[in-house]
Tab-separated table of C-alpha atoms in Angstrom:
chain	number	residue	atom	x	y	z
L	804	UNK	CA	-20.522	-21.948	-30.870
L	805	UNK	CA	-22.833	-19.059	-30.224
L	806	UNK	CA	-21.892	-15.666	-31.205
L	807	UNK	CA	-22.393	-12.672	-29.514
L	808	UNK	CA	-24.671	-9.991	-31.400
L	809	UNK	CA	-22.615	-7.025	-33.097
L	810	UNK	CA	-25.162	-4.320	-31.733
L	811	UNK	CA	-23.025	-4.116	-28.682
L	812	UNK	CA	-23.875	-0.596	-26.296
L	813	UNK	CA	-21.019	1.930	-26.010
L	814	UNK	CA	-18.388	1.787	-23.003
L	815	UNK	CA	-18.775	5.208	-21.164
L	816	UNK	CA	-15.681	5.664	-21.788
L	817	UNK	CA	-15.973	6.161	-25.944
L	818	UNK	CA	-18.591	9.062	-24.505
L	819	UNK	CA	-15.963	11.389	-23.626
L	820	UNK	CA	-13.788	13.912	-25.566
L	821	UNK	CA	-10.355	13.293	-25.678
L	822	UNK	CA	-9.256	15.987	-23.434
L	823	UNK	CA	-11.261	14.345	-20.892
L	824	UNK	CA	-10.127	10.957	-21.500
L	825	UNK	CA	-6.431	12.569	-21.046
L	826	UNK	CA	-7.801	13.809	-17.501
L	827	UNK	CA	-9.142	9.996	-16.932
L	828	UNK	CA	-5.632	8.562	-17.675
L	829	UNK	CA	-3.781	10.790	-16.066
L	830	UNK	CA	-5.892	10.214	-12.616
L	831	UNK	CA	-5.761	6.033	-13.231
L	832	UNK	CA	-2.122	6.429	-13.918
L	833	UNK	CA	-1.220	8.443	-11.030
L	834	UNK	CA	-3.764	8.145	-8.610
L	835	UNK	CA	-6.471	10.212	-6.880
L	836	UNK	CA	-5.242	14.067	-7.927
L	837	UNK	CA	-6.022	17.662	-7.097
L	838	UNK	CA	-6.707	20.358	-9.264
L	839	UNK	CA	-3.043	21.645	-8.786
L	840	UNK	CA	-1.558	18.174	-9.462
L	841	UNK	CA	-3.858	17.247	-12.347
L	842	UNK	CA	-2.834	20.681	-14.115
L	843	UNK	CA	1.017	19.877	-13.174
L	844	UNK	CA	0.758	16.535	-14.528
L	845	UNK	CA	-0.795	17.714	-17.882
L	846	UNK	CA	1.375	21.154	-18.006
L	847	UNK	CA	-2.309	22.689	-18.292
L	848	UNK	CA	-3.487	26.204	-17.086
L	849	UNK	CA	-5.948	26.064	-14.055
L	850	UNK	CA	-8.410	27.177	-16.534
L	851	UNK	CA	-8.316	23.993	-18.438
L	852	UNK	CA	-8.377	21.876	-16.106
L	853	UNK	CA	-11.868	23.562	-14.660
L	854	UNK	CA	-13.203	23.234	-18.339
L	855	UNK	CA	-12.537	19.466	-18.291
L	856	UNK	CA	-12.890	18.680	-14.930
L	857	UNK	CA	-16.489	20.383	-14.620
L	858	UNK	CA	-18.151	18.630	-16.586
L	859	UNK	CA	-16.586	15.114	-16.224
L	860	UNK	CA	-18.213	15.968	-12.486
L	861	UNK	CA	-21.070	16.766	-13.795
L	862	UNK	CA	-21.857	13.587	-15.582
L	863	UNK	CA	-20.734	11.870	-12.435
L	864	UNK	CA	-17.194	10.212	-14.639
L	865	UNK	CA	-14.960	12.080	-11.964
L	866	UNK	CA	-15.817	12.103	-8.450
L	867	UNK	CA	-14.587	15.119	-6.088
L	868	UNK	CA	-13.374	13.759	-1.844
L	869	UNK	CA	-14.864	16.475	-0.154
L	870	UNK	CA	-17.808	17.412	-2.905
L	871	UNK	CA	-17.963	20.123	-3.870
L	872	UNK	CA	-16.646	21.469	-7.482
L	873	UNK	CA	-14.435	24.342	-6.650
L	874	UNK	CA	-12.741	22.848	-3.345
L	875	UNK	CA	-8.849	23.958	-3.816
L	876	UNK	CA	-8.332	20.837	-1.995
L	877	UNK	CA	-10.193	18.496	-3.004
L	878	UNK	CA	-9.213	15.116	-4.720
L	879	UNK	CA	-10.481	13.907	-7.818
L	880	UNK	CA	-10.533	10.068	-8.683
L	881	UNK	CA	-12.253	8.852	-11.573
L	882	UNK	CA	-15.703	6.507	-11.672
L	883	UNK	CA	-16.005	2.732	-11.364
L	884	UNK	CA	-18.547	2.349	-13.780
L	885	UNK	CA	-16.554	4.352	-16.956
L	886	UNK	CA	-15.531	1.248	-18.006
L	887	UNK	CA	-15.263	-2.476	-17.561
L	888	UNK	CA	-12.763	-5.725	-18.564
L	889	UNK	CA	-12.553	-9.139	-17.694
L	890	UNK	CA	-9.381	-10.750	-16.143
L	891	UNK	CA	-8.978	-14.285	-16.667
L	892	UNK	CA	-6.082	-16.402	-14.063
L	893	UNK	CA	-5.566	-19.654	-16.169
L	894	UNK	CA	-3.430	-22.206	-13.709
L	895	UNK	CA	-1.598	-26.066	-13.873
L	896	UNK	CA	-5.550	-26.920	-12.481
L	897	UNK	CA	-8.111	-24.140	-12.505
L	898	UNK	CA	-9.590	-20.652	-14.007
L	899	UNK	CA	-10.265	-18.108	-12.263
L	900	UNK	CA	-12.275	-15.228	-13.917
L	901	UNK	CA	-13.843	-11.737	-12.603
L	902	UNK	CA	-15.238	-8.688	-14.482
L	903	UNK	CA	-13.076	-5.401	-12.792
L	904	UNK	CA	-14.208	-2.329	-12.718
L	905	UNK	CA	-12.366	1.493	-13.772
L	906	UNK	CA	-10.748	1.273	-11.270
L	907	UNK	CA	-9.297	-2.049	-10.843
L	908	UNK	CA	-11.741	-3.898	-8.254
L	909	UNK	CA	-13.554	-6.934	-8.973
L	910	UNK	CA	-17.346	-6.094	-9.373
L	911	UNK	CA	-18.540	-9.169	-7.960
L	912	UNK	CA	-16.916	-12.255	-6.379
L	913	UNK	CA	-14.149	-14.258	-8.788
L	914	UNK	CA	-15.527	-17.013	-10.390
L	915	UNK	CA	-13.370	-20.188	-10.202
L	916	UNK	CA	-13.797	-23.409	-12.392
L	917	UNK	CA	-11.907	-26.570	-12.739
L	918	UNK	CA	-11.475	-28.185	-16.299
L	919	UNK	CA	-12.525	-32.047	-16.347
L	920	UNK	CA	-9.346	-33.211	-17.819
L	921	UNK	CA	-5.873	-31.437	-18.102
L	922	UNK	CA	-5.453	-30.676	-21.820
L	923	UNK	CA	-5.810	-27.752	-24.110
L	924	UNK	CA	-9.380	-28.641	-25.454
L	925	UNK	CA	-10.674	-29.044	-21.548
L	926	UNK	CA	-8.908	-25.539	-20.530
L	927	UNK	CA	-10.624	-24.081	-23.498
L	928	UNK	CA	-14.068	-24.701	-23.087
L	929	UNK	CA	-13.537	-24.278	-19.443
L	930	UNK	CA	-12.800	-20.630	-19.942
L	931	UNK	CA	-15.281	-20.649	-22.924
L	932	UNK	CA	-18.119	-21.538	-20.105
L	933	UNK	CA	-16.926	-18.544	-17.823
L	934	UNK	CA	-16.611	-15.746	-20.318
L	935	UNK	CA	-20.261	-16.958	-21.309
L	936	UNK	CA	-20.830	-16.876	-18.078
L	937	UNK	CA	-19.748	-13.380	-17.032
L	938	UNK	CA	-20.848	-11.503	-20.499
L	939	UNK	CA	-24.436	-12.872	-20.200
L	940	UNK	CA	-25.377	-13.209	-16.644
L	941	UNK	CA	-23.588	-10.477	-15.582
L	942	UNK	CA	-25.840	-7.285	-16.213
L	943	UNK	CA	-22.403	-5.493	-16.933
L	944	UNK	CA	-21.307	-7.671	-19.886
L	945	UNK	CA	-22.336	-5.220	-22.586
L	946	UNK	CA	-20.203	-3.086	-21.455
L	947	UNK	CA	-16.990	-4.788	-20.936
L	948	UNK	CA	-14.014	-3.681	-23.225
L	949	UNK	CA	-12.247	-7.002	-23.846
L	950	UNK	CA	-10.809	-9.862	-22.414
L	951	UNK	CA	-7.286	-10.065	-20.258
L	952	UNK	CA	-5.705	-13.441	-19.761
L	953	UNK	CA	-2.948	-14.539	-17.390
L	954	UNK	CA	-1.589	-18.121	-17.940
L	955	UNK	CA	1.166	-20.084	-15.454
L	956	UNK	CA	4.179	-21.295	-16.395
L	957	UNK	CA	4.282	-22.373	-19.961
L	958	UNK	CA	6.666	-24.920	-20.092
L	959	UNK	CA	5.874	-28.438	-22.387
L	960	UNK	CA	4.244	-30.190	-19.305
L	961	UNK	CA	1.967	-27.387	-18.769
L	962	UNK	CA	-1.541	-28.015	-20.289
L	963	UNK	CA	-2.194	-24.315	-21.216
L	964	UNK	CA	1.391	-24.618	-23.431
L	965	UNK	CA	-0.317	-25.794	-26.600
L	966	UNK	CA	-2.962	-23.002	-27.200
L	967	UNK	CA	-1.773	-20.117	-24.351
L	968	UNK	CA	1.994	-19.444	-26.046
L	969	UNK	CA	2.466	-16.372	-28.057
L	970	UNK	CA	4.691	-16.598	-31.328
L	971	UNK	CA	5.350	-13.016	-32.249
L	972	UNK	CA	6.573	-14.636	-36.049
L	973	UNK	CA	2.941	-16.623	-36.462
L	974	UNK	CA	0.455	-14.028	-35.252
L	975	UNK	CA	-1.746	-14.708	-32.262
L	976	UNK	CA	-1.865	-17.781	-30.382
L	977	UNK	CA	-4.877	-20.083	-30.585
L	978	UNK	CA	-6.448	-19.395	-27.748
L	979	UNK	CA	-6.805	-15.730	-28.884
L	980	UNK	CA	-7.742	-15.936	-31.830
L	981	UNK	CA	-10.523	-18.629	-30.393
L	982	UNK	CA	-12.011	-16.118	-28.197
L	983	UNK	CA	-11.673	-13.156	-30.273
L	984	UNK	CA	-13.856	-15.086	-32.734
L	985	UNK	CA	-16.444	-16.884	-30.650
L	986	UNK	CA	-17.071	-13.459	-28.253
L	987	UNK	CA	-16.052	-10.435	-30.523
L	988	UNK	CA	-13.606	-9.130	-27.939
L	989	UNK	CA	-10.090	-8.310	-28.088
L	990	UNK	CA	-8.166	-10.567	-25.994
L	991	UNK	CA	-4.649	-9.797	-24.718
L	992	UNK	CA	-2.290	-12.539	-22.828
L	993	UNK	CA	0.531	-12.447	-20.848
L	994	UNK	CA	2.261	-14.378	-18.059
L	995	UNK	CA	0.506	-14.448	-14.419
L	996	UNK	CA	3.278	-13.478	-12.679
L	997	UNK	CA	3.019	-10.694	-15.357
L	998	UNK	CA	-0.330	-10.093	-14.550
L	999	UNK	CA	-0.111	-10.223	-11.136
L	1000	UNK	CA	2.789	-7.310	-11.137
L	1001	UNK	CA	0.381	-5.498	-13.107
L	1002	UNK	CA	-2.407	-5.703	-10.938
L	1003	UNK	CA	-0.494	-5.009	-7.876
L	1004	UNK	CA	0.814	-1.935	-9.827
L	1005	UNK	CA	-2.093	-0.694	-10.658
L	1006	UNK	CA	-3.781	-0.513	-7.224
L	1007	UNK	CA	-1.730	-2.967	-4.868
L	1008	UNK	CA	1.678	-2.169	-3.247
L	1009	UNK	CA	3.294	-1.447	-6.218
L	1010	UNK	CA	1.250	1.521	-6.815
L	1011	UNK	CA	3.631	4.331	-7.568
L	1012	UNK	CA	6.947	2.125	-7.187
L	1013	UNK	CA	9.016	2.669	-10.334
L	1014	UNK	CA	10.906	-0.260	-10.209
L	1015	UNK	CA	10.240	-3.046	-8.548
L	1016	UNK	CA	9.556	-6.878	-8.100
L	1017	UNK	CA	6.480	-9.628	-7.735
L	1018	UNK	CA	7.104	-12.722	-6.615
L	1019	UNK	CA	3.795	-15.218	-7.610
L	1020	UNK	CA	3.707	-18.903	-5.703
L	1021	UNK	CA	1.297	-20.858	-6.986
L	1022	UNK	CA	1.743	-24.509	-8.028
L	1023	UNK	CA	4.608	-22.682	-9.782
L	1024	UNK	CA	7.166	-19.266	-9.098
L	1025	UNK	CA	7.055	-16.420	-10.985
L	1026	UNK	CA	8.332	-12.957	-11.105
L	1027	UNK	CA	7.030	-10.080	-12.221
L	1028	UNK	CA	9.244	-7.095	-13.085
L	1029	UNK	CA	8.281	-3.724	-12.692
L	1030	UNK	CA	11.215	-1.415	-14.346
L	1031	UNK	CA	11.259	2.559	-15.349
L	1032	UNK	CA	7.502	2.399	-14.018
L	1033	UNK	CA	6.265	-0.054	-16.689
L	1034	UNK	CA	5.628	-4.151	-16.226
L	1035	UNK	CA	8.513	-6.176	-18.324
L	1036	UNK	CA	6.928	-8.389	-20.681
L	1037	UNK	CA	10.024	-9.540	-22.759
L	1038	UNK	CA	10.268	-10.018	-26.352
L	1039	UNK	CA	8.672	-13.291	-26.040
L	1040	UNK	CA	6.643	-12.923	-22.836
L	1041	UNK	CA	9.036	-15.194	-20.944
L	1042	UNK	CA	10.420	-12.682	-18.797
L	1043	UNK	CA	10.858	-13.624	-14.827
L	1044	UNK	CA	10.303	-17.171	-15.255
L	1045	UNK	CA	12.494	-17.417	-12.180
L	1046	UNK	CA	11.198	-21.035	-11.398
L	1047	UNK	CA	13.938	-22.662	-13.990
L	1048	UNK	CA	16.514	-20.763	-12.847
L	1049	UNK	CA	18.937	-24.010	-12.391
L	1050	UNK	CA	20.211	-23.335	-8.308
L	1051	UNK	CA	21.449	-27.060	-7.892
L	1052	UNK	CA	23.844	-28.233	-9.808
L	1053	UNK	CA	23.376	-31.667	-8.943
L	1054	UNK	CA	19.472	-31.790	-8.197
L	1055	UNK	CA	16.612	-33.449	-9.432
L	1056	UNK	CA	14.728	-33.046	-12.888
L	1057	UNK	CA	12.768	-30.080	-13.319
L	1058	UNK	CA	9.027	-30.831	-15.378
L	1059	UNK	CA	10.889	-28.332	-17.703
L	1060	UNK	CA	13.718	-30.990	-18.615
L	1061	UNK	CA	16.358	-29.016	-16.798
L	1062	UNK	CA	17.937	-29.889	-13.653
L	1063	UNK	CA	18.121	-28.601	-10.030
L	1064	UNK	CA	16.004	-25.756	-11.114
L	1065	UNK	CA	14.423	-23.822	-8.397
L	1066	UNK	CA	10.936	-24.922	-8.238
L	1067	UNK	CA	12.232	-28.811	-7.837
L	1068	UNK	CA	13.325	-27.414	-4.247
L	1069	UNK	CA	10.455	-24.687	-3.485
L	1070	UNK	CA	7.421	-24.768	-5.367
L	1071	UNK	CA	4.020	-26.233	-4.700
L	1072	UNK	CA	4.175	-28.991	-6.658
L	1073	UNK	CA	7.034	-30.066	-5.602
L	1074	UNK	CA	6.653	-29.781	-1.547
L	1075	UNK	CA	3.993	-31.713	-2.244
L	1076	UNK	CA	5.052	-34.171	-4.129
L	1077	UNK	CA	7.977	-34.903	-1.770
L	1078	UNK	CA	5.493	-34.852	1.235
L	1079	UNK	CA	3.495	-37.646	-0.329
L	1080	UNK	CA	6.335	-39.774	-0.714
L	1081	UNK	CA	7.805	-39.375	2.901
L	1082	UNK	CA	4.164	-40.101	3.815
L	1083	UNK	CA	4.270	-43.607	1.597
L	1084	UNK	CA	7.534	-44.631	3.065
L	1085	UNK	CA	6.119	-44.068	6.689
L	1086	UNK	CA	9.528	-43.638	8.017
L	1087	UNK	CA	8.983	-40.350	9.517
L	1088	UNK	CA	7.453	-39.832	12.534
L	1089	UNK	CA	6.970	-35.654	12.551
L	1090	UNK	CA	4.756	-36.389	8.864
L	1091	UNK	CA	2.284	-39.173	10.615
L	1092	UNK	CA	0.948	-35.990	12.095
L	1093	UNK	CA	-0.492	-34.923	8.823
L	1094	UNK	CA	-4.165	-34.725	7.950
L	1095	UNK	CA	-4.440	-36.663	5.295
L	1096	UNK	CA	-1.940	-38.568	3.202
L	1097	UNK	CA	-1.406	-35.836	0.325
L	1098	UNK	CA	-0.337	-32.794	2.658
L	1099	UNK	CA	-0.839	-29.450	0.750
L	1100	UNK	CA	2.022	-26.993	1.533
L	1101	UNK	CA	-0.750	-24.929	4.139
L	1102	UNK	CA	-0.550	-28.227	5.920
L	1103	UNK	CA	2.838	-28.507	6.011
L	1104	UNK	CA	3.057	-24.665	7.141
L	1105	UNK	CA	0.817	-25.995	9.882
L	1106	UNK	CA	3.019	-28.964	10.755
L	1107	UNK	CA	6.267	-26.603	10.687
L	1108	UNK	CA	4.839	-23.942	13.575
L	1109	UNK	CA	3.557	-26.797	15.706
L	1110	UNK	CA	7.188	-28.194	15.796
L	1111	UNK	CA	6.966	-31.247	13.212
L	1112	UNK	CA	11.112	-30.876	12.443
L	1113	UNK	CA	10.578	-32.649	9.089
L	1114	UNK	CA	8.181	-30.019	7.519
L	1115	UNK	CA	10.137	-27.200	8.734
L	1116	UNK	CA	13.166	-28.296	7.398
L	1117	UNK	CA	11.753	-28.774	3.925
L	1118	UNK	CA	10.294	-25.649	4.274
L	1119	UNK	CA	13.441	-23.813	5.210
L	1120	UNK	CA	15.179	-25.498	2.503
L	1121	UNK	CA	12.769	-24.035	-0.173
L	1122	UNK	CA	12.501	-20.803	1.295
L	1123	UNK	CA	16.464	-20.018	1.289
L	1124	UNK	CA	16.024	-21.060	-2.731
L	1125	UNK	CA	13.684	-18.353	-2.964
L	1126	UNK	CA	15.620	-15.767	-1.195
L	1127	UNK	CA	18.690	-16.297	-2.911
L	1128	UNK	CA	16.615	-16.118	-6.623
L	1129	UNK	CA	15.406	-13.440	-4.960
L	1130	UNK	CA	18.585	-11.901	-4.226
L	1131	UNK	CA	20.333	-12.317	-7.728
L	1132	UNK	CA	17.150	-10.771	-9.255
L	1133	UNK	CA	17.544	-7.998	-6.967
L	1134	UNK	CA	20.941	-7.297	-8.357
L	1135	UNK	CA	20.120	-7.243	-12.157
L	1136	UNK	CA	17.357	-5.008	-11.843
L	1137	UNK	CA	17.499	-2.625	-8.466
L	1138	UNK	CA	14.213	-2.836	-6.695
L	1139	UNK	CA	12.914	-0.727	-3.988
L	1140	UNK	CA	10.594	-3.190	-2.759
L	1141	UNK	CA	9.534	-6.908	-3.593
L	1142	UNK	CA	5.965	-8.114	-3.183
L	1143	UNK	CA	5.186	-11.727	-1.624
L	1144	UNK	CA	2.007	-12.765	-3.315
L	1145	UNK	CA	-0.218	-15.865	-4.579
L	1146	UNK	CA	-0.298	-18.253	-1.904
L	1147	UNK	CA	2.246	-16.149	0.417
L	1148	UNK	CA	0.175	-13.339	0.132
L	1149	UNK	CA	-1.529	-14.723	3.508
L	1150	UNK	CA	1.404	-14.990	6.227
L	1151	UNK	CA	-0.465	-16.022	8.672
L	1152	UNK	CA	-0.461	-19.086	7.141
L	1153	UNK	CA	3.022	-19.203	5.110
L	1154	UNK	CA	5.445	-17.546	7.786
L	1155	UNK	CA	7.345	-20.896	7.985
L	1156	UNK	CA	8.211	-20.408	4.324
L	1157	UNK	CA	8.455	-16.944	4.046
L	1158	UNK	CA	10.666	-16.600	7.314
L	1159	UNK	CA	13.423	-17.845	5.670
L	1160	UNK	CA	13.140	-16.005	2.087
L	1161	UNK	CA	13.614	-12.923	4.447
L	1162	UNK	CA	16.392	-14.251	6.680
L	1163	UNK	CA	18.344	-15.586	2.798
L	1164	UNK	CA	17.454	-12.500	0.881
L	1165	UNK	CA	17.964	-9.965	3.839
L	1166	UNK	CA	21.658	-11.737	4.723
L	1167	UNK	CA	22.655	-11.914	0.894
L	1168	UNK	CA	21.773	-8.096	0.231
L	1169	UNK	CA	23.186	-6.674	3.320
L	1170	UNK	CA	25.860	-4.748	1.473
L	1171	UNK	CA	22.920	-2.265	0.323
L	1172	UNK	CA	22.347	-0.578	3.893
L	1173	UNK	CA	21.754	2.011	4.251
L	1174	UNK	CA	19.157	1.595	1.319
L	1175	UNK	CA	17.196	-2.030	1.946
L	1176	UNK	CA	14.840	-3.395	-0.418
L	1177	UNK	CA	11.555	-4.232	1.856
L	1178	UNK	CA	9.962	-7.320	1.169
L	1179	UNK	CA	6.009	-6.964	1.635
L	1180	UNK	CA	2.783	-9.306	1.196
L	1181	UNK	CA	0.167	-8.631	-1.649
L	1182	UNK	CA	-2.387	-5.918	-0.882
L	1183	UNK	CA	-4.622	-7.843	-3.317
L	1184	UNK	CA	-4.453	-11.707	-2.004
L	1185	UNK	CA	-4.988	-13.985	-5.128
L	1186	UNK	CA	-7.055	-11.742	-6.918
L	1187	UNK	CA	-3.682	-10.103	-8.334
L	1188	UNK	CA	-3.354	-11.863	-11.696
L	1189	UNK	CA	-7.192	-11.635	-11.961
L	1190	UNK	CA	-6.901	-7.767	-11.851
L	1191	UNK	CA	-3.992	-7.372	-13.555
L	1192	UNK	CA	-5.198	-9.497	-16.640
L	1193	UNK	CA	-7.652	-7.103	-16.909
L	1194	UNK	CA	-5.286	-3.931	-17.008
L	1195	UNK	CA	-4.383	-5.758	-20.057
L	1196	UNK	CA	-7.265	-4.364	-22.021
L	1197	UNK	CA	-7.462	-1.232	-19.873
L	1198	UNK	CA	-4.173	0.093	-21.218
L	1199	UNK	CA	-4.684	-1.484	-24.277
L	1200	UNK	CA	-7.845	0.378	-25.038
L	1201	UNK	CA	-7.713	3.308	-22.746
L	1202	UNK	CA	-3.923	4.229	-23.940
């Protein structure tokens, strides 16, 4: 495989003194500031905050909302273009890559790939292809600081298990040390769910929250845990895998080996895998309505508001799983607010799902009036992990 050359141009970023990089932080960490918070937040003197801040204006790294560089009033947020990473979404089926800015946006539209087969060697040169991609096409990839990665569920049956899984005793896992090699980058990994809570952190609804929760459907559920204002990795980046959380005692096999965990009840794959076979059986009348013979869980959304009983009973089932995982996590680790996102990040679409996570969660953590925990939808769609992935390498380089 092709290397990338060693003569590789300096990140704006590496440009600045420290001081001013301490000024940069402290805006990214805390959001657009004014001279009077900036000084508060750095116990500096208003005189040395107009030495930094001047010329960090001046070279166009810190941008002032009115212009202008003595405004009192004015609020200073830091530039896009200081400094770039890429966040990589590795899923059950697809990758999904972007290159985001400074300040946590994606500089272009995400990039989204299938691999031909579903095993290790086909997910690797699948996100091999759109790193090369990105870094070469993309007249930003000399200046991208490293590579984030955010990988589903990594149970045994998932594909990314065998080269995604980190083993604190062993070093990196393959897939790092792969790309670190072929593209010269350091590469961090972590969860999605993980991801996703950091992205939404960093500039979704979970900007400012101190403590507080991320709930990822995709093909699987995840949580994200945002505690003491920091994202909860755990000591071997398993933390929130809420989706084997056994809630039947009784059910059905889980793809993990366990049984009656929560995603055999709730979670893409499993919707629709029980919608295909009420579809085979042709028994019910409500599913002859569907569109094809593989309903995705949108569908069965769709079916559900239009008054199929079938779909919104399955639906309802899955949903009061949810809320009630919902609700235990709730007590272990004290949220203010928990974020719907992934596919339930558009309600529109989802409401007959996510109608009765609210009803189950709300009615199980009624004892906390007169201080609720709201339950929102992601500010940042499915782009969440992407971003987040990407504050990987922010905080690892930035600091």
């Amino acid at each position: 495989m092709e290397k990338r050359s060693a003569a590789r141009e300096k990140p704006a970023w590496r440009q600045l003194t420290g001081a001013q990089q301490r000024v940069l932080r402290c805006i990214r960490r805390h959001g657009p500031l004014t001279r009077e918070q900036l000084g508060a937040r750095l116990a500096w003197p208003a005189s040395s905050v107009s030495r930094e801040v001047s010329p960090l204006l001046a070279q166009h790294a810190v941008f002032s909302n009115p212009p202008g560089a003595r405004r009192r009033n004015a609020v200073l947020s830091g530039a896009s273009t200081l400094g770039y990473a890429i966040g990589i979404e590795m899923g059950f089926e697809r990758v999904r890559a972007a290159i985001i800015d400074f300040n946590g946006r994606p500089t272009g539209s995400v990039k989204e790939y299938r691999p031909d087969r579903r095993d290790p060697e086909a997910f690797l040169r699948c996100t091999q292809k759109v790193l090369r991609e990105l870094l070469v096409a993309s007249p930003l990839g000399k200046q991208v600081m490293g590579i984030g990665i955010g990988f589903a569920d990594r149970a045994a049956w998932n594909p990314a298990q065998a080269f995604a899984r980190d083993q604190p005793a062993r070093g990196a896992p393959p897939l790092v040390e792969s790309l670190q090699e072929t593209f010269e980058l350091p590469v961090a990994s972590r969860t999605d769910a993980a991801c996703a809570a950091l992205g939404e952190w960093r500039s979704g609804r979970l900007r400012g929250v101190e403590d507080g929760l991320f709930l990822l459907y995709e093909q699987g559920i995840g949580l994200g845990i945002v505690a003491n204002g920091r994202v909860v990795f755990g000591g071997w980046n398993d933390a929130g895998e809420i989706g084997h959380i056994p809630v039947v005692d009784d059910g059905e096999y889980c793809q993990c080996g366990n049984v009656g965990c929560l995603e055999t009840i709730a979670a893409d794959w499993a919707l629709r895998s029980k919608a295909r076979q009420i579809v085979a059986t042709d028994g019910q009348v409500g599913f002859r309505r569907a569109p094809n013979a593989r309903p995705q869980v949108d569908e069965l959304c769709a079916m559900a508001a239009a008054g199929d009983l079938l779909a919104r009973n399955m639906l309802t089932k899955a949903g009061r799983g949810i809320g009630r995982a919902l609700a235990i996590s709730a007590s272990l680790f004290d949220p203010v607010v928990i974020v719907l996102g992934g596919a339930l990040s558009a309600p529109d679409v989802y409401e007959p799902l996510i109608a009765p996570i609210r009803d189950t969660f709300q009615s199980l953590t009624a004892h906390r009036t007169p201080q609720p925990i709201r339950i929102e939808t992601s500010a940042l769609g499915r782009d969440a992990t992407v971003i987040g992935a990407a504050e990987l390498v922010f905080a690892e380089v930035l600091g």
